[in-house]
């Protein structure tokens, strides 16, 4: 049997480095290695990153989102809808894929054992992690951290969650465009179920469109399996989060080093990949692998469902296993398993230990999250068979033992493989409840120098037995016993664990044997086996599961755990309750769950996933590290208590009535917590009530404590208003009267402070001190007041605010008595009587002592017959004091009115159908006249669809006329368009397969376009591109619909040619102007041209296959050919690939 290649330890690190280089090689592209690719180590089982097995791997999966209008080449930025194939009305999205084990070398699939299974789900939906979706009467609360998983034969779904947020969930579209990927180890579930149909449902996906990138969603699962009859292989599973969005043709190189190809024979390499958001319609992303080592020559990779120019094309190529649904375009989900094309070892040669892979993308955005390899390997297999030595036989694979019973074990070592081994080591992990008694080791070979076996209590939950064997030679007899280990354990007798934990007396025993191939350095790990089952159907499949023990107790050994631990917390910062807040109540390393036992659907709480803050007591379970049978239930009671302080006193917006007052009131309000509450204020009286009164200005703090001693403080500040204050404006006040002060004294002042509204009262003070009210002003907004026309005497201003806070100010006006009179103005009343105004001065006192001089020249007390305009009069009294008054006879204003309108689109009308409404402030008796349109009887409405300007005239009761202009707007809609081929020059013909650009030049508020290209195809784009697949004359039409539903159409003809070839009738070599000096066909759209010229004797005198050449120049062997008739022949390839010939004659003219 020929040797086979193996992975080395260096290979693991090279893959990680390679994934890093893949994403970060080019600075001109957006590439992020958010989660470095690492070998995936299973949650349970051997701690291996390379599976050295007789077996292989498979990838299965499907899409949970598809196009609303399914198409092979549409991308996922079109409208998307859920795939829901499980006939379960409670799921919104679901799909399935079958796991089918191969029958390689006659292997029975029912005997194939699952070694590892990793589930991945991915998608792009809304930015939030959690959101609700309703469809068909079902409302679901989606969480990107949770999916529903169903194995073959299972009726109900199991909720699966990523532990520690594996792998990556962006917080928004600004992070990796929102492409999320989750992972969970589902080995236990898949091991129990085996092959069959697997379902995944309710990924947190969204229907609709997701912008330029779009929405997508689906899942994949990698399964590593073994069967003794299968070929020996090394399998490595890598995962991470490699995001790339590139707009340049950048290359990413991946250097792989450290594997060892077989020295002779065929080298076989199988590769699996999972990617997301690859586009089916695009090109430009590919994967290549170098031929040989350092050759610089690369082979581009593909499989049957993609091509070399678009590797990530939304295809699922996983060996033909059934899927539901089984789509070709999986809109963003790429799963692939394929063999490298290593014929004659042209890519990976015998003995080769390194290679390079090159990746690139042009315009796509995608994420790679799983890369899995298998390579045919030389057999490295160290067997460690562990058996119970007291003749106890298992019942249904479970050993029944008594409590506190000594259990003797014997572990035997054999080299079942073909290779010598180094650094061999056995480790047996004990349960936390099992007691170690003794251990001894015996090595039977003369070679090697194993160390003594020992017990290390610091390794594992209950300690571990360690045997450092070291070197193990190769052997020709795989059944030869090389050494053995004998040890004794004591079964548990009490199910009460440490610090209140409750533990099941049943326990399991497992371990592993590790080492490395002595020749290649490739590490391996294998579980301990219990031997080979007696099952005749699968005689060669070892039992490598843990040894299970059931402890039989004659009495009650479980000590009682009094009560349930209650943990009360309140008012913690952040959105959740950190695990660190409760960790001190449990042993170090304790894990926390919301269910026990912690199955796949249980939610784990850790540093990345805090407990939720809920206002109720919830039960959780603490599980002892290393032994999931030991648990402690506890109640977590979180109370959110919030305290706010408000001011209950309200003095017109102020918390204290007047400056210096002590009449404020504050009250504390509590939300949450557990009553009763206690209150402690820091006011001078140290009040302990819910509210405090009679407070002056200041800041007051209250501390509220509930019955669980949760305390929260809050503060409030009470502010007093400014005092009411009267400030005189001496610059604008008049207190001394003379002839110029004939209007009387003036006092101007501002009332400051206090609370609005404020009031100012003016009182005159008599000789005896009595006060008499003169005037009062009050304002809710204005604080500046004035009193005018004051006679000489003493006055006092009394101001107060809304809270009756007050202030006073006294002043005196001095001087002679001012000129005193009143006036009367009679305005114009009708536009038809423009000179009917009048003005009259009415003096106070003796009218005979007053003289008048009007601007019209009149000297009487009044004037009449006035037109609109400005007038003035100078009035003089007997003291010689005079005053000038100005008057205005206002012109009559035309009636004020407004015109409103309402428009309506009438398809086909020349303009917008517009209804105008005349709006008058008062219901007056008016006449309304329109210059056109259809008006109502009273003229208050007019309707027209004819574009143009219209005049409306309104005549009021005062005879005045006013006019306004209104306009009816035109309504334009057309469907004009143009089109261009690859050569935009006018008159250039169009050919089959030319990309023709159609551009709409439509006018109007266009909402939709419908193109009919005349060949049975159509488009709804505004400016689509189209290629014709056959020649002919076609009628292209465009139908546009505007926002109002109006439709316009236009059609234009287009002629499509298959190709063009034309032969000139004659040519003139050596012509004076240099034109028509060579004979050659004129052609377009043909390839593979060959051209012959024959003389009249049938001799070939010219030949060329250069389609870009000039043709025959009229010479034969360097001499000018004679004028006359010649024969040509053509051979060429038409655009459809067919070969054609053409021949004829032409003239040579000299």
Tab-separated table of C-alpha atoms in Angstrom, residues 14-306:
chain	number	residue	atom	x	y	z
A	14	UNK	CA	-0.219	28.358	7.665
A	15	UNK	CA	-3.926	28.053	6.935
A	16	UNK	CA	-4.665	30.740	9.554
A	17	UNK	CA	-1.979	32.999	8.123
A	18	UNK	CA	-3.272	32.290	4.640
A	19	UNK	CA	-6.795	33.316	5.506
A	20	UNK	CA	-5.382	36.526	6.958
A	21	UNK	CA	-3.393	37.256	3.790
A	22	UNK	CA	-6.401	36.462	1.665
A	23	UNK	CA	-8.368	39.301	3.212
A	24	UNK	CA	-5.678	41.922	3.818
A	25	UNK	CA	-3.416	41.652	0.757
A	26	UNK	CA	-4.668	44.781	-1.061
A	27	UNK	CA	-5.081	48.249	0.412
A	28	UNK	CA	-7.331	49.485	-2.423
A	29	UNK	CA	-10.110	47.140	-1.471
A	30	UNK	CA	-12.247	46.949	1.610
A	31	UNK	CA	-11.050	43.716	3.218
A	32	UNK	CA	-11.442	42.782	6.875
A	33	UNK	CA	-10.389	39.625	8.653
A	34	UNK	CA	-12.805	40.184	11.529
A	35	UNK	CA	-12.405	36.663	12.933
A	36	UNK	CA	-9.087	34.976	11.994
A	37	UNK	CA	-9.491	31.501	10.565
A	38	UNK	CA	-8.555	28.872	13.175
A	39	UNK	CA	-8.846	25.079	13.197
A	40	UNK	CA	-12.181	24.204	14.776
A	41	UNK	CA	-11.801	22.045	17.887
A	42	UNK	CA	-15.021	20.239	18.886
A	43	UNK	CA	-16.787	21.122	22.135
A	44	UNK	CA	-16.695	17.479	23.210
A	45	UNK	CA	-14.571	14.503	22.232
A	46	UNK	CA	-10.852	14.516	21.395
A	47	UNK	CA	-9.117	17.884	21.590
A	48	UNK	CA	-7.975	17.585	18.005
A	49	UNK	CA	-7.700	20.076	15.181
A	50	UNK	CA	-6.723	17.414	12.609
A	51	UNK	CA	-9.023	14.406	12.302
A	52	UNK	CA	-6.794	11.408	11.449
A	53	UNK	CA	-9.549	9.040	10.425
A	54	UNK	CA	-10.697	6.356	8.074
A	55	UNK	CA	-13.408	8.600	6.710
A	56	UNK	CA	-14.052	11.984	5.160
A	57	UNK	CA	-16.249	15.086	5.468
A	58	UNK	CA	-19.493	16.313	3.902
A	59	UNK	CA	-21.136	19.728	3.686
A	60	UNK	CA	-24.916	20.142	3.501
A	61	UNK	CA	-27.133	23.223	3.671
A	62	UNK	CA	-29.687	25.356	1.859
A	63	UNK	CA	-31.113	28.835	1.411
A	64	UNK	CA	-33.991	30.237	3.525
A	65	UNK	CA	-34.613	33.287	1.336
A	66	UNK	CA	-35.319	33.446	-2.397
A	67	UNK	CA	-36.420	35.859	-5.097
A	68	UNK	CA	-40.047	36.928	-5.126
A	69	UNK	CA	-39.892	36.431	-8.896
A	70	UNK	CA	-37.397	33.589	-9.196
A	71	UNK	CA	-34.831	33.885	-11.975
A	72	UNK	CA	-31.581	32.053	-12.633
A	73	UNK	CA	-29.608	35.264	-13.013
A	74	UNK	CA	-31.350	37.793	-10.759
A	75	UNK	CA	-29.355	38.895	-7.737
A	76	UNK	CA	-30.561	39.208	-4.163
A	77	UNK	CA	-30.992	43.008	-4.333
A	78	UNK	CA	-34.317	42.261	-6.030
A	79	UNK	CA	-37.418	41.721	-3.808
A	80	UNK	CA	-36.882	38.635	-1.631
A	81	UNK	CA	-39.354	36.319	0.131
A	82	UNK	CA	-39.025	33.574	2.722
A	83	UNK	CA	-38.404	29.950	1.776
A	84	UNK	CA	-40.771	28.000	4.069
A	85	UNK	CA	-40.792	24.342	3.041
A	86	UNK	CA	-41.547	22.472	6.296
A	87	UNK	CA	-45.389	22.698	6.275
A	88	UNK	CA	-45.180	24.039	9.837
A	89	UNK	CA	-47.466	27.102	10.195
A	90	UNK	CA	-45.451	28.350	13.166
A	91	UNK	CA	-42.230	28.857	11.191
A	92	UNK	CA	-41.735	31.761	8.792
A	93	UNK	CA	-38.664	30.451	6.966
A	94	UNK	CA	-37.330	26.900	6.673
A	95	UNK	CA	-35.352	24.628	4.360
A	96	UNK	CA	-33.761	21.185	4.533
A	97	UNK	CA	-30.844	19.153	3.230
A	98	UNK	CA	-30.134	15.430	3.513
A	99	UNK	CA	-26.987	13.960	5.041
A	100	UNK	CA	-26.016	10.898	2.978
A	101	UNK	CA	-22.960	8.821	3.970
A	102	UNK	CA	-20.958	7.301	1.075
A	103	UNK	CA	-20.442	3.537	0.665
A	104	UNK	CA	-16.733	3.884	-0.123
A	105	UNK	CA	-14.967	0.501	-0.291
A	106	UNK	CA	-18.285	-1.166	0.522
A	107	UNK	CA	-18.698	0.738	3.797
A	108	UNK	CA	-22.162	0.327	5.295
A	109	UNK	CA	-23.551	3.883	5.875
A	110	UNK	CA	-25.414	2.630	8.961
A	111	UNK	CA	-22.035	1.796	10.501
A	112	UNK	CA	-20.573	5.231	9.756
A	113	UNK	CA	-20.031	7.312	12.891
A	114	UNK	CA	-20.184	11.092	13.100
A	115	UNK	CA	-17.015	12.492	14.676
A	116	UNK	CA	-17.876	16.182	14.503
A	117	UNK	CA	-20.719	18.400	13.203
A	118	UNK	CA	-20.633	22.196	13.048
A	119	UNK	CA	-23.710	24.244	12.125
A	120	UNK	CA	-23.417	27.705	10.505
A	121	UNK	CA	-26.166	30.177	9.661
A	122	UNK	CA	-25.759	33.472	7.830
A	123	UNK	CA	-27.846	36.325	6.458
A	124	UNK	CA	-28.441	40.029	5.994
A	125	UNK	CA	-31.630	41.625	7.311
A	126	UNK	CA	-32.369	44.740	9.330
A	127	UNK	CA	-29.623	46.229	11.510
A	128	UNK	CA	-31.086	45.308	14.893
A	129	UNK	CA	-30.155	41.950	16.435
A	130	UNK	CA	-33.720	41.307	17.632
A	131	UNK	CA	-36.909	42.313	15.786
A	132	UNK	CA	-40.467	41.184	15.178
A	133	UNK	CA	-41.866	39.946	11.856
A	134	UNK	CA	-45.523	39.196	11.086
A	135	UNK	CA	-46.742	37.162	8.137
A	136	UNK	CA	-49.895	35.156	7.403
A	137	UNK	CA	-51.225	35.796	10.909
A	138	UNK	CA	-48.028	34.590	12.624
A	139	UNK	CA	-45.804	37.010	14.547
A	140	UNK	CA	-42.269	35.899	15.394
A	141	UNK	CA	-39.652	37.541	17.577
A	142	UNK	CA	-36.477	36.942	15.590
A	143	UNK	CA	-33.011	36.897	17.163
A	144	UNK	CA	-29.867	36.610	15.053
A	145	UNK	CA	-28.398	34.611	17.957
A	146	UNK	CA	-31.032	31.846	17.693
A	147	UNK	CA	-32.184	29.367	15.023
A	148	UNK	CA	-34.463	26.317	15.048
A	149	UNK	CA	-32.810	22.974	14.202
A	150	UNK	CA	-34.517	19.630	13.531
A	151	UNK	CA	-32.782	16.284	13.005
A	152	UNK	CA	-34.117	13.229	11.122
A	153	UNK	CA	-37.066	11.671	12.927
A	154	UNK	CA	-37.491	14.660	15.242
A	155	UNK	CA	-40.999	16.150	15.451
A	156	UNK	CA	-40.244	19.473	17.099
A	157	UNK	CA	-37.502	21.980	16.488
A	158	UNK	CA	-34.639	22.555	18.943
A	159	UNK	CA	-33.422	26.108	19.538
A	160	UNK	CA	-29.710	26.481	18.794
A	161	UNK	CA	-27.682	29.456	20.008
A	162	UNK	CA	-24.061	30.447	19.428
A	163	UNK	CA	-21.880	30.155	22.509
A	164	UNK	CA	-19.961	33.374	23.215
A	165	UNK	CA	-21.481	35.038	20.134
A	166	UNK	CA	-19.612	32.865	17.637
A	167	UNK	CA	-18.820	33.793	14.878
A	168	UNK	CA	-19.690	37.449	14.081
A	169	UNK	CA	-22.798	39.627	14.297
A	170	UNK	CA	-22.210	43.212	13.030
A	171	UNK	CA	-23.991	45.930	14.993
A	172	UNK	CA	-25.101	47.920	11.938
A	173	UNK	CA	-24.805	48.210	8.160
A	174	UNK	CA	-21.683	50.324	8.755
A	175	UNK	CA	-19.929	47.154	9.962
A	176	UNK	CA	-19.294	44.635	7.167
A	177	UNK	CA	-22.553	45.762	5.500
A	178	UNK	CA	-24.478	43.855	8.196
A	179	UNK	CA	-23.534	40.321	6.964
A	180	UNK	CA	-23.863	38.078	10.043
A	181	UNK	CA	-22.631	34.506	10.590
A	182	UNK	CA	-23.454	32.260	13.558
A	183	UNK	CA	-21.938	28.933	14.619
A	184	UNK	CA	-22.832	26.137	17.033
A	185	UNK	CA	-21.361	22.696	17.711
A	186	UNK	CA	-24.178	20.182	17.101
A	187	UNK	CA	-22.057	17.019	17.218
A	188	UNK	CA	-24.173	15.322	19.909
A	189	UNK	CA	-27.415	15.888	18.010
A	190	UNK	CA	-26.031	14.707	14.660
A	191	UNK	CA	-24.272	11.707	16.221
A	192	UNK	CA	-27.581	10.579	17.692
A	193	UNK	CA	-29.575	11.152	14.491
A	194	UNK	CA	-27.188	9.957	11.787
A	195	UNK	CA	-28.000	10.327	8.132
A	196	UNK	CA	-31.318	11.708	6.898
A	197	UNK	CA	-33.135	15.028	6.396
A	198	UNK	CA	-32.001	18.017	8.510
A	199	UNK	CA	-34.083	21.210	8.807
A	200	UNK	CA	-33.125	24.740	9.821
A	201	UNK	CA	-35.858	27.321	10.415
A	202	UNK	CA	-36.503	30.891	11.553
A	203	UNK	CA	-33.159	32.506	10.844
A	204	UNK	CA	-33.548	36.232	11.656
A	205	UNK	CA	-34.190	37.207	8.037
A	206	UNK	CA	-36.363	39.834	6.388
A	207	UNK	CA	-38.411	39.920	3.212
A	208	UNK	CA	-38.231	42.813	0.738
A	209	UNK	CA	-35.267	44.645	-0.737
A	210	UNK	CA	-32.084	45.523	1.093
A	211	UNK	CA	-30.587	48.287	-1.022
A	212	UNK	CA	-27.719	47.726	-3.427
A	213	UNK	CA	-26.413	44.733	-1.461
A	214	UNK	CA	-29.794	43.160	-0.794
A	215	UNK	CA	-31.066	40.553	1.670
A	216	UNK	CA	-30.025	36.891	1.792
A	217	UNK	CA	-30.031	34.039	4.301
A	218	UNK	CA	-29.318	30.349	4.662
A	219	UNK	CA	-27.247	27.709	6.428
A	220	UNK	CA	-24.535	25.120	6.060
A	221	UNK	CA	-23.284	22.208	8.149
A	222	UNK	CA	-19.919	20.435	7.943
A	223	UNK	CA	-19.908	16.818	9.126
A	224	UNK	CA	-16.742	14.778	9.728
A	225	UNK	CA	-17.420	11.033	9.820
A	226	UNK	CA	-15.478	7.765	10.034
A	227	UNK	CA	-15.923	4.157	8.976
A	228	UNK	CA	-13.161	1.521	9.253
A	229	UNK	CA	-13.668	0.451	5.619
A	230	UNK	CA	-13.084	3.941	4.233
A	231	UNK	CA	-9.737	5.331	3.079
A	232	UNK	CA	-7.380	6.958	5.587
A	233	UNK	CA	-7.500	10.740	5.440
A	234	UNK	CA	-6.538	13.823	7.419
A	235	UNK	CA	-9.440	16.294	7.726
A	236	UNK	CA	-9.059	19.902	8.918
A	237	UNK	CA	-12.007	22.272	9.527
A	238	UNK	CA	-11.228	25.994	9.580
A	239	UNK	CA	-13.667	28.793	10.264
A	240	UNK	CA	-13.575	32.540	10.809
A	241	UNK	CA	-15.081	35.689	9.309
A	242	UNK	CA	-13.328	37.014	6.219
A	243	UNK	CA	-15.185	39.964	4.687
A	244	UNK	CA	-14.202	41.541	1.380
A	245	UNK	CA	-15.782	44.201	-0.813
A	246	UNK	CA	-13.479	45.093	-3.717
A	247	UNK	CA	-13.903	47.407	-6.687
A	248	UNK	CA	-10.497	46.718	-8.243
A	249	UNK	CA	-9.121	43.469	-9.659
A	250	UNK	CA	-6.958	42.774	-6.596
A	251	UNK	CA	-5.195	39.457	-5.956
A	252	UNK	CA	-4.942	37.769	-2.565
A	253	UNK	CA	-2.271	35.113	-2.134
A	254	UNK	CA	-2.591	32.238	0.292
A	255	UNK	CA	0.636	30.368	1.126
A	256	UNK	CA	0.072	26.812	2.364
A	257	UNK	CA	3.034	25.018	3.890
A	258	UNK	CA	3.669	22.001	6.089
A	259	UNK	CA	1.665	19.167	4.538
A	260	UNK	CA	3.422	16.090	3.195
A	261	UNK	CA	2.250	14.530	-0.052
A	262	UNK	CA	2.803	10.805	-0.493
A	263	UNK	CA	6.157	9.811	-1.916
A	264	UNK	CA	4.604	7.831	-4.748
A	265	UNK	CA	1.221	7.304	-6.306
A	266	UNK	CA	-1.685	9.700	-6.762
A	267	UNK	CA	-2.084	12.681	-4.425
A	268	UNK	CA	-5.771	13.342	-3.761
A	269	UNK	CA	-7.004	16.602	-2.192
A	270	UNK	CA	-10.656	17.486	-1.482
A	271	UNK	CA	-11.759	21.026	-0.572
A	272	UNK	CA	-14.944	22.458	0.938
A	273	UNK	CA	-15.961	26.116	1.208
A	274	UNK	CA	-18.847	28.114	2.655
A	275	UNK	CA	-19.390	31.710	1.523
A	276	UNK	CA	-22.176	34.241	1.547
A	277	UNK	CA	-23.449	37.141	-0.578
A	278	UNK	CA	-21.828	35.972	-3.810
A	279	UNK	CA	-23.748	37.110	-6.900
A	280	UNK	CA	-24.894	34.795	-9.670
A	281	UNK	CA	-25.096	37.481	-12.317
A	282	UNK	CA	-21.615	38.969	-11.802
A	283	UNK	CA	-18.138	37.926	-12.843
A	284	UNK	CA	-14.645	38.548	-11.639
A	285	UNK	CA	-14.138	36.515	-8.464
A	286	UNK	CA	-12.040	33.387	-8.818
A	287	UNK	CA	-9.752	30.960	-6.974
A	288	UNK	CA	-6.502	29.619	-8.415
A	289	UNK	CA	-3.864	27.165	-7.153
A	290	UNK	CA	-0.216	27.077	-8.187
A	291	UNK	CA	1.027	24.221	-10.370
A	292	UNK	CA	3.870	22.589	-8.523
A	293	UNK	CA	6.073	24.687	-6.273
A	294	UNK	CA	7.201	28.271	-7.091
A	295	UNK	CA	6.290	27.828	-10.744
A	296	UNK	CA	4.374	31.110	-10.942
A	297	UNK	CA	1.787	29.292	-13.062
A	298	UNK	CA	-1.694	29.015	-11.584
A	299	UNK	CA	-4.667	26.777	-12.366
A	300	UNK	CA	-8.062	28.398	-12.025
A	301	UNK	CA	-10.515	26.321	-9.966
A	302	UNK	CA	-14.188	25.693	-10.507
A	303	UNK	CA	-16.777	22.993	-10.112
A	304	UNK	CA	-19.761	21.893	-12.165
A	305	UNK	CA	-22.103	24.494	-10.665
A	306	UNK	CA	-19.940	27.597	-11.266
